Amino acid sequence: EAQVTQNPRYLITVTGKKLTVTCSQNMNHEYMSWYRQDPGLGLRQIYYSMNVEVTDKGDVPEGYKVSRKEKRNFPLILESPSPNQTSLYFCASSLRGREGTGELFFGEGSRLTVL
Amino acid sequence: AQSVAQPEDQVNVAEGNPLTVKCTYSVSGNPYLFWYVQYPNRGLQFLLKYITGDNLVKGSYGFEAEFNKSQTSFHLKKPSALVSDSALYFCAVRDLNSNYQLIWGAGTKLIIKP
């Protein structure tokens, strides 16, 4: 089954404790992206990747890191989480980011709480 | 600046009635427009898109959207609402000035009452 898999789905952590949210897709998509969803703000893009070893900042990259060492995986790293990073996070992928049609496939989301 | 607006935070419709979820946009050049739906505790799912061609676009689950260039709108519609259509709906437009990334509306909560 074609899917985008995120882990963990739910996480409660404390300020400053490094964490990684994994994202994996099995559709051989070139493009992957991370979003955060907050009430009233819709989706805001954190980072995206057009292909392996190519990453770019989105609208709200502060406090986050990403890497794209292989095509299927795009982990989101919070080196020192803070309470303002409490949010619902989504990973998404599509066949191509630039020439493609923009149809994104989303993971089920990861709800992160930073105390 | 390029932007997307969904003017209604919430839309309430009785089951069986037609529904409309509004979206307006501001972009330079020809817009690529999308609608996504988010059911409770789920990720977003693609509904439909407008790239070019016929102004009336048909998508999943019986939804359609009408592209209106003069009004810069892309409203989502369905002739007869189902309770199962209750969800959060997002409009998005491709930003040609920002490496083709999507600009998202804030979302509209659609509530269908039996």
PDB file of C-alpha atoms in Angstrom:
ATOM      1  CA  GLU A   1       0.000   0.000   0.000  1.00  0.00           C
ATOM      2  CA  ALA A   2       1.298   3.434  -0.979  1.00  0.00           C
ATOM      3  CA  GLN A   3       1.804   5.478   2.146  1.00  0.00           C
ATOM      4  CA  VAL A   4       3.738   8.028   4.137  1.00  0.00           C
ATOM      5  CA  THR A   5       4.612   6.748   7.603  1.00  0.00           C
ATOM      6  CA  GLN A   6       5.463   8.997  10.523  1.00  0.00           C
ATOM      7  CA  ASN A   7       6.731   8.006  13.951  1.00  0.00           C
ATOM      8  CA  PRO A   8       6.002   8.611  16.709  1.00  0.00           C
ATOM      9  CA  ARG A   9       2.327   9.521  16.346  1.00  0.00           C
ATOM     10  CA  TYR A  10       2.232  11.012  19.833  1.00  0.00           C
ATOM     11  CA  LEU A  11       5.066  12.303  21.978  1.00  0.00           C
ATOM     12  CA  ILE A  12       5.317  14.256  25.206  1.00  0.00           C
ATOM     13  CA  THR A  13       8.789  15.533  25.979  1.00  0.00           C
ATOM     14  CA  VAL A  14      10.530  18.201  28.015  1.00  0.00           C
ATOM     15  CA  THR A  15      12.295  21.366  27.011  1.00  0.00           C
ATOM     16  CA  GLY A  16      15.770  20.775  25.644  1.00  0.00           C
ATOM     17  CA  LYS A  17      15.577  17.031  25.116  1.00  0.00           C
ATOM     18  CA  LYS A  18      16.542  16.295  21.521  1.00  0.00           C
ATOM     19  CA  LEU A  19      14.053  14.340  19.490  1.00  0.00           C
ATOM     20  CA  THR A  20      13.586  13.036  15.972  1.00  0.00           C
ATOM     21  CA  VAL A  21      10.339  12.469  14.118  1.00  0.00           C
ATOM     22  CA  THR A  22      10.844   9.981  11.331  1.00  0.00           C
ATOM     23  CA  CYS A  23       9.100  10.044   7.961  1.00  0.00           C
ATOM     24  CA  SER A  24       9.256   7.370   5.308  1.00  0.00           C
ATOM     25  CA  GLN A  25       7.470   7.015   1.977  1.00  0.00           C
ATOM     26  CA  ASN A  26       7.271   3.946  -0.254  1.00  0.00           C
ATOM     27  CA  MET A  27       6.223   5.643  -3.494  1.00  0.00           C
ATOM     28  CA  ASN A  28       9.675   6.590  -4.802  1.00  0.00           C
ATOM     29  CA  HIS A  29       8.712  10.263  -4.580  1.00  0.00           C
ATOM     30  CA  GLU A  30      11.367  12.870  -5.225  1.00  0.00           C
ATOM     31  CA  TYR A  31       9.775  15.591  -3.126  1.00  0.00           C
ATOM     32  CA  MET A  32       9.192  15.537   0.641  1.00  0.00           C
ATOM     33  CA  SER A  33       8.130  18.216   3.056  1.00  0.00           C
ATOM     34  CA  TRP A  34       7.394  18.877   6.722  1.00  0.00           C
ATOM     35  CA  TYR A  35       4.523  21.028   7.944  1.00  0.00           C
ATOM     36  CA  ARG A  36       3.201  22.064  11.304  1.00  0.00           C
ATOM     37  CA  GLN A  37      -0.475  22.645  11.905  1.00  0.00           C
ATOM     38  CA  ASP A  38      -1.656  25.020  14.596  1.00  0.00           C
ATOM     39  CA  PRO A  39      -5.258  26.136  15.245  1.00  0.00           C
ATOM     40  CA  GLY A  40      -6.223  29.142  13.146  1.00  0.00           C
ATOM     41  CA  LEU A  41      -2.915  29.158  11.288  1.00  0.00           C
ATOM     42  CA  GLY A  42      -3.469  26.358   8.821  1.00  0.00           C
ATOM     43  CA  LEU A  43      -0.398  24.557   7.543  1.00  0.00           C
ATOM     44  CA  ARG A  44       3.020  26.150   7.716  1.00  0.00           C
ATOM     45  CA  GLN A  45       5.947  24.629   5.917  1.00  0.00           C
ATOM     46  CA  ILE A  46       9.067  23.912   7.964  1.00  0.00           C
ATOM     47  CA  TYR A  47      11.497  22.382   5.467  1.00  0.00           C
ATOM     48  CA  TYR A  48      11.246  20.665   2.135  1.00  0.00           C
ATOM     49  CA  SER A  49      13.429  18.536  -0.084  1.00  0.00           C
ATOM     50  CA  MET A  50      13.323  18.407  -3.854  1.00  0.00           C
ATOM     51  CA  ASN A  51      15.491  15.288  -3.962  1.00  0.00           C
ATOM     52  CA  VAL A  52      18.227  13.395  -2.154  1.00  0.00           C
ATOM     53  CA  GLU A  53      20.770  15.716  -0.494  1.00  0.00           C
ATOM     54  CA  VAL A  54      18.704  18.788  -1.479  1.00  0.00           C
ATOM     55  CA  THR A  55      16.846  20.573   1.319  1.00  0.00           C
ATOM     56  CA  ASP A  56      15.450  24.092   1.661  1.00  0.00           C
ATOM     57  CA  LYS A  57      13.881  26.176   4.381  1.00  0.00           C
ATOM     58  CA  GLY A  58      10.162  26.735   4.394  1.00  0.00           C
ATOM     59  CA  ASP A  59       8.305  29.456   6.219  1.00  0.00           C
ATOM     60  CA  VAL A  60       9.103  28.440   9.816  1.00  0.00           C
ATOM     61  CA  PRO A  61      12.452  26.596   9.907  1.00  0.00           C
ATOM     62  CA  GLU A  62      13.789  28.011  13.186  1.00  0.00           C
ATOM     63  CA  GLY A  63      14.483  25.329  15.762  1.00  0.00           C
ATOM     64  CA  TYR A  64      14.314  22.465  13.280  1.00  0.00           C
ATOM     65  CA  LYS A  65      16.762  20.458  11.193  1.00  0.00           C
ATOM     66  CA  VAL A  66      16.242  17.931   8.438  1.00  0.00           C
ATOM     67  CA  SER A  67      18.307  15.597   6.314  1.00  0.00           C
ATOM     68  CA  ARG A  68      17.651  13.673   3.103  1.00  0.00           C
ATOM     69  CA  LYS A  69      20.321  11.026   2.813  1.00  0.00           C
ATOM     70  CA  GLU A  70      18.099   8.608   0.959  1.00  0.00           C
ATOM     71  CA  LYS A  71      15.035   9.041  -1.166  1.00  0.00           C
ATOM     72  CA  ARG A  72      12.480   7.383   1.086  1.00  0.00           C
ATOM     73  CA  ASN A  73      13.346   9.028   4.409  1.00  0.00           C
ATOM     74  CA  PHE A  74      13.105  12.621   5.590  1.00  0.00           C
ATOM     75  CA  PRO A  75      13.520  12.901   9.380  1.00  0.00           C
ATOM     76  CA  LEU A  76      12.671  16.065  11.301  1.00  0.00           C
ATOM     77  CA  ILE A  77      15.052  16.860  14.140  1.00  0.00           C
ATOM     78  CA  LEU A  78      14.360  19.134  17.075  1.00  0.00           C
ATOM     79  CA  GLU A  79      17.778  19.694  18.661  1.00  0.00           C
ATOM     80  CA  SER A  80      16.473  21.564  21.712  1.00  0.00           C
ATOM     81  CA  PRO A  81      12.675  21.552  21.763  1.00  0.00           C
ATOM     82  CA  SER A  82      10.815  24.439  23.328  1.00  0.00           C
ATOM     83  CA  PRO A  83       7.138  24.769  24.328  1.00  0.00           C
ATOM     84  CA  ASN A  84       6.366  26.875  21.229  1.00  0.00           C
ATOM     85  CA  GLN A  85       7.129  23.793  19.158  1.00  0.00           C
ATOM     86  CA  THR A  86       4.139  22.027  20.633  1.00  0.00           C
ATOM     87  CA  SER A  87       2.121  21.281  17.514  1.00  0.00           C
ATOM     88  CA  LEU A  88       0.764  18.706  15.099  1.00  0.00           C
ATOM     89  CA  TYR A  89       3.384  17.801  12.517  1.00  0.00           C
ATOM     90  CA  PHE A  90       2.786  16.357   9.066  1.00  0.00           C
ATOM     91  CA  CYS A  91       5.166  14.856   6.592  1.00  0.00           C
ATOM     92  CA  ALA A  92       4.143  14.870   2.937  1.00  0.00           C
ATOM     93  CA  SER A  93       5.554  13.681  -0.355  1.00  0.00           C
ATOM     94  CA  SER A  94       4.858  14.019  -4.037  1.00  0.00           C
ATOM     95  CA  LEU A  95       6.279  12.633  -7.221  1.00  0.00           C
ATOM     96  CA  ARG A  96       7.985  15.897  -8.100  1.00  0.00           C
ATOM     97  CA  GLY A  97       8.065  19.261  -6.403  1.00  0.00           C
ATOM     98  CA  ARG A  98       8.810  21.598  -9.235  1.00  0.00           C
ATOM     99  CA  GLU A  99       7.462  20.223 -12.474  1.00  0.00           C
ATOM    100  CA  GLY A 100       4.800  18.126 -10.820  1.00  0.00           C
ATOM    101  CA  THR A 101       1.181  18.881 -10.124  1.00  0.00           C
ATOM    102  CA  GLY A 102       1.541  19.488  -6.416  1.00  0.00           C
ATOM    103  CA  GLU A 103      -0.591  16.547  -5.383  1.00  0.00           C
ATOM    104  CA  LEU A 104       0.735  15.717  -1.948  1.00  0.00           C
ATOM    105  CA  PHE A 105       0.438  12.493   0.021  1.00  0.00           C
ATOM    106  CA  PHE A 106       0.373  13.088   3.765  1.00  0.00           C
ATOM    107  CA  GLY A 107       1.305  11.024   6.752  1.00  0.00           C
ATOM    108  CA  GLU A 108      -1.138  10.590   9.634  1.00  0.00           C
ATOM    109  CA  GLY A 109       0.535  13.252  11.730  1.00  0.00           C
ATOM    110  CA  SER A 110       2.686  13.399  14.854  1.00  0.00           C
ATOM    111  CA  ARG A 111       1.310  15.267  17.844  1.00  0.00           C
ATOM    112  CA  LEU A 112       4.170  16.705  19.857  1.00  0.00           C
ATOM    113  CA  THR A 113       3.880  18.287  23.283  1.00  0.00           C
ATOM    114  CA  VAL A 114       6.894  20.040  24.801  1.00  0.00           C
ATOM    115  CA  LEU A 115       6.614  20.737  28.529  1.00  0.00           C
TER     116      LEU A 115
ATOM    117  CA  ALA B   1       2.418  38.935  -2.152  1.00  0.00           C
ATOM    118  CA  GLN B   2       0.783  35.698  -3.135  1.00  0.00           C
ATOM    119  CA  SER B   3      -1.912  34.511  -0.762  1.00  0.00           C
ATOM    120  CA  VAL B   4      -4.929  32.313  -0.215  1.00  0.00           C
ATOM    121  CA  ALA B   5      -7.966  33.237   1.856  1.00  0.00           C
ATOM    122  CA  GLN B   6     -10.721  31.061   3.217  1.00  0.00           C
ATOM    123  CA  PRO B   7     -13.102  33.653   4.589  1.00  0.00           C
ATOM    124  CA  GLU B   8     -15.217  31.285   6.695  1.00  0.00           C
ATOM    125  CA  ASP B   9     -13.824  29.507   9.741  1.00  0.00           C
ATOM    126  CA  GLN B  10     -16.853  27.233   9.818  1.00  0.00           C
ATOM    127  CA  VAL B  11     -19.702  26.317   7.486  1.00  0.00           C
ATOM    128  CA  ASN B  12     -22.840  24.563   8.696  1.00  0.00           C
ATOM    129  CA  VAL B  13     -25.057  22.706   6.244  1.00  0.00           C
ATOM    130  CA  ALA B  14     -27.989  20.358   6.656  1.00  0.00           C
ATOM    131  CA  GLU B  15     -27.585  16.883   5.227  1.00  0.00           C
ATOM    132  CA  GLY B  16     -28.894  16.699   1.669  1.00  0.00           C
ATOM    133  CA  ASN B  17     -28.445  20.405   0.999  1.00  0.00           C
ATOM    134  CA  PRO B  18     -25.815  21.777  -1.383  1.00  0.00           C
ATOM    135  CA  LEU B  19     -22.612  23.015   0.194  1.00  0.00           C
ATOM    136  CA  THR B  20     -20.029  25.616  -0.765  1.00  0.00           C
ATOM    137  CA  VAL B  21     -16.669  26.234   0.876  1.00  0.00           C
ATOM    138  CA  LYS B  22     -15.107  29.472  -0.311  1.00  0.00           C
ATOM    139  CA  CYS B  23     -11.540  30.188  -1.390  1.00  0.00           C
ATOM    140  CA  THR B  24     -10.022  33.276  -2.957  1.00  0.00           C
ATOM    141  CA  TYR B  25      -6.454  33.723  -4.070  1.00  0.00           C
ATOM    142  CA  SER B  26      -3.944  36.312  -5.106  1.00  0.00           C
ATOM    143  CA  VAL B  27      -1.102  35.172  -7.342  1.00  0.00           C
ATOM    144  CA  SER B  28       0.901  36.481 -10.221  1.00  0.00           C
ATOM    145  CA  GLY B  29       0.604  34.469 -13.392  1.00  0.00           C
ATOM    146  CA  ASN B  30      -1.618  31.474 -13.923  1.00  0.00           C
ATOM    147  CA  PRO B  31      -2.627  29.799 -10.665  1.00  0.00           C
ATOM    148  CA  TYR B  32      -2.374  26.132  -9.816  1.00  0.00           C
ATOM    149  CA  LEU B  33      -5.146  25.575  -7.246  1.00  0.00           C
ATOM    150  CA  PHE B  34      -5.865  22.657  -4.943  1.00  0.00           C
ATOM    151  CA  TRP B  35      -8.361  21.455  -2.357  1.00  0.00           C
ATOM    152  CA  TYR B  36      -7.457  19.037   0.431  1.00  0.00           C
ATOM    153  CA  VAL B  37      -9.617  17.500   3.146  1.00  0.00           C
ATOM    154  CA  GLN B  38      -8.626  16.500   6.675  1.00  0.00           C
ATOM    155  CA  TYR B  39     -10.846  14.108   8.570  1.00  0.00           C
ATOM    156  CA  PRO B  40     -10.544  14.039  12.381  1.00  0.00           C
ATOM    157  CA  ASN B  41      -7.228  12.621  13.585  1.00  0.00           C
ATOM    158  CA  ARG B  42      -6.049  11.973  10.033  1.00  0.00           C
ATOM    159  CA  GLY B  43      -3.594  13.472   7.577  1.00  0.00           C
ATOM    160  CA  LEU B  44      -4.719  15.610   4.678  1.00  0.00           C
ATOM    161  CA  GLN B  45      -6.050  13.997   1.518  1.00  0.00           C
ATOM    162  CA  PHE B  46      -6.027  15.441  -1.979  1.00  0.00           C
ATOM    163  CA  LEU B  47      -9.512  16.237  -3.333  1.00  0.00           C
ATOM    164  CA  LEU B  48      -9.029  18.030  -6.628  1.00  0.00           C
ATOM    165  CA  LYS B  49      -6.903  20.500  -8.551  1.00  0.00           C
ATOM    166  CA  TYR B  50      -7.131  23.136 -11.256  1.00  0.00           C
ATOM    167  CA  ILE B  51      -4.188  23.583 -13.591  1.00  0.00           C
ATOM    168  CA  THR B  52      -5.754  24.658 -16.850  1.00  0.00           C
ATOM    169  CA  GLY B  53      -8.752  23.936 -19.041  1.00  0.00           C
ATOM    170  CA  ASP B  54     -12.366  23.565 -17.960  1.00  0.00           C
ATOM    171  CA  ASN B  55     -13.283  25.921 -15.133  1.00  0.00           C
ATOM    172  CA  LEU B  56     -15.358  23.238 -13.402  1.00  0.00           C
ATOM    173  CA  VAL B  57     -13.135  20.595 -11.891  1.00  0.00           C
ATOM    174  CA  LYS B  58     -14.467  17.315 -10.544  1.00  0.00           C
ATOM    175  CA  GLY B  59     -12.750  15.492  -7.721  1.00  0.00           C
ATOM    176  CA  SER B  60     -13.084  12.763  -5.129  1.00  0.00           C
ATOM    177  CA  TYR B  61     -16.185  11.958  -3.034  1.00  0.00           C
ATOM    178  CA  GLY B  62     -18.533  13.876  -5.360  1.00  0.00           C
ATOM    179  CA  PHE B  63     -16.862  17.240  -4.806  1.00  0.00           C
ATOM    180  CA  GLU B  64     -16.247  19.782  -7.518  1.00  0.00           C
ATOM    181  CA  ALA B  65     -14.737  23.242  -7.644  1.00  0.00           C
ATOM    182  CA  GLU B  66     -15.279  26.192  -9.913  1.00  0.00           C
ATOM    183  CA  PHE B  67     -12.367  28.331 -11.025  1.00  0.00           C
ATOM    184  CA  ASN B  68     -13.372  31.949 -11.604  1.00  0.00           C
ATOM    185  CA  LYS B  69     -10.517  34.038 -12.933  1.00  0.00           C
ATOM    186  CA  SER B  70     -12.298  37.391 -12.788  1.00  0.00           C
ATOM    187  CA  GLN B  71     -13.241  36.901  -9.144  1.00  0.00           C
ATOM    188  CA  THR B  72      -9.970  35.081  -8.315  1.00  0.00           C
ATOM    189  CA  SER B  73     -11.969  32.372  -6.595  1.00  0.00           C
ATOM    190  CA  PHE B  74     -11.900  28.599  -6.429  1.00  0.00           C
ATOM    191  CA  HIS B  75     -14.938  27.574  -4.383  1.00  0.00           C
ATOM    192  CA  LEU B  76     -15.495  23.955  -3.417  1.00  0.00           C
ATOM    193  CA  LYS B  77     -18.992  22.599  -3.976  1.00  0.00           C
ATOM    194  CA  LYS B  78     -21.110  19.512  -3.601  1.00  0.00           C
ATOM    195  CA  PRO B  79     -24.738  19.188  -4.720  1.00  0.00           C
ATOM    196  CA  SER B  80     -25.915  17.124  -1.739  1.00  0.00           C
ATOM    197  CA  ALA B  81     -24.013  17.052   1.548  1.00  0.00           C
ATOM    198  CA  LEU B  82     -23.452  13.920   3.624  1.00  0.00           C
ATOM    199  CA  VAL B  83     -22.784  13.787   7.358  1.00  0.00           C
ATOM    200  CA  SER B  84     -19.528  12.024   6.472  1.00  0.00           C
ATOM    201  CA  ASP B  85     -18.382  15.154   4.620  1.00  0.00           C
ATOM    202  CA  SER B  86     -17.846  16.831   7.991  1.00  0.00           C
ATOM    203  CA  ALA B  87     -14.146  17.654   8.076  1.00  0.00           C
ATOM    204  CA  LEU B  88     -11.585  20.428   7.764  1.00  0.00           C
ATOM    205  CA  TYR B  89     -11.047  21.678   4.216  1.00  0.00           C
ATOM    206  CA  PHE B  90      -7.938  23.452   2.969  1.00  0.00           C
ATOM    207  CA  CYS B  91      -7.452  25.458  -0.195  1.00  0.00           C
ATOM    208  CA  ALA B  92      -3.907  25.871  -1.549  1.00  0.00           C
ATOM    209  CA  VAL B  93      -2.200  27.639  -4.443  1.00  0.00           C
ATOM    210  CA  ARG B  94       1.198  26.995  -5.967  1.00  0.00           C
ATOM    211  CA  ASP B  95       3.633  29.830  -5.380  1.00  0.00           C
ATOM    212  CA  LEU B  96       5.608  30.272  -8.565  1.00  0.00           C
ATOM    213  CA  ASN B  97       7.878  32.798  -6.833  1.00  0.00           C
ATOM    214  CA  SER B  98       8.932  30.462  -4.018  1.00  0.00           C
ATOM    215  CA  ASN B  99      10.281  27.425  -5.791  1.00  0.00           C
ATOM    216  CA  TYR B 100       6.780  26.146  -6.524  1.00  0.00           C
ATOM    217  CA  GLN B 101       5.804  25.583  -2.901  1.00  0.00           C
ATOM    218  CA  LEU B 102       2.164  25.615  -1.848  1.00  0.00           C
ATOM    219  CA  ILE B 103       0.539  28.495  -0.004  1.00  0.00           C
ATOM    220  CA  TRP B 104      -2.226  27.229   2.279  1.00  0.00           C
ATOM    221  CA  GLY B 105      -5.434  28.780   3.466  1.00  0.00           C
ATOM    222  CA  ALA B 106      -6.230  28.622   7.182  1.00  0.00           C
ATOM    223  CA  GLY B 107      -8.864  25.952   6.654  1.00  0.00           C
ATOM    224  CA  THR B 108     -12.658  25.815   6.908  1.00  0.00           C
ATOM    225  CA  LYS B 109     -14.440  23.467   9.242  1.00  0.00           C
ATOM    226  CA  LEU B 110     -17.452  21.949   7.508  1.00  0.00           C
ATOM    227  CA  ILE B 111     -20.208  20.595   9.732  1.00  0.00           C
ATOM    228  CA  ILE B 112     -23.028  18.618   8.169  1.00  0.00           C
ATOM    229  CA  LYS B 113     -26.018  18.180  10.457  1.00  0.00           C
ATOM    230  CA  PRO B 114     -28.407  15.231  10.071  1.00  0.00           C
TER     231      PRO B 114
END
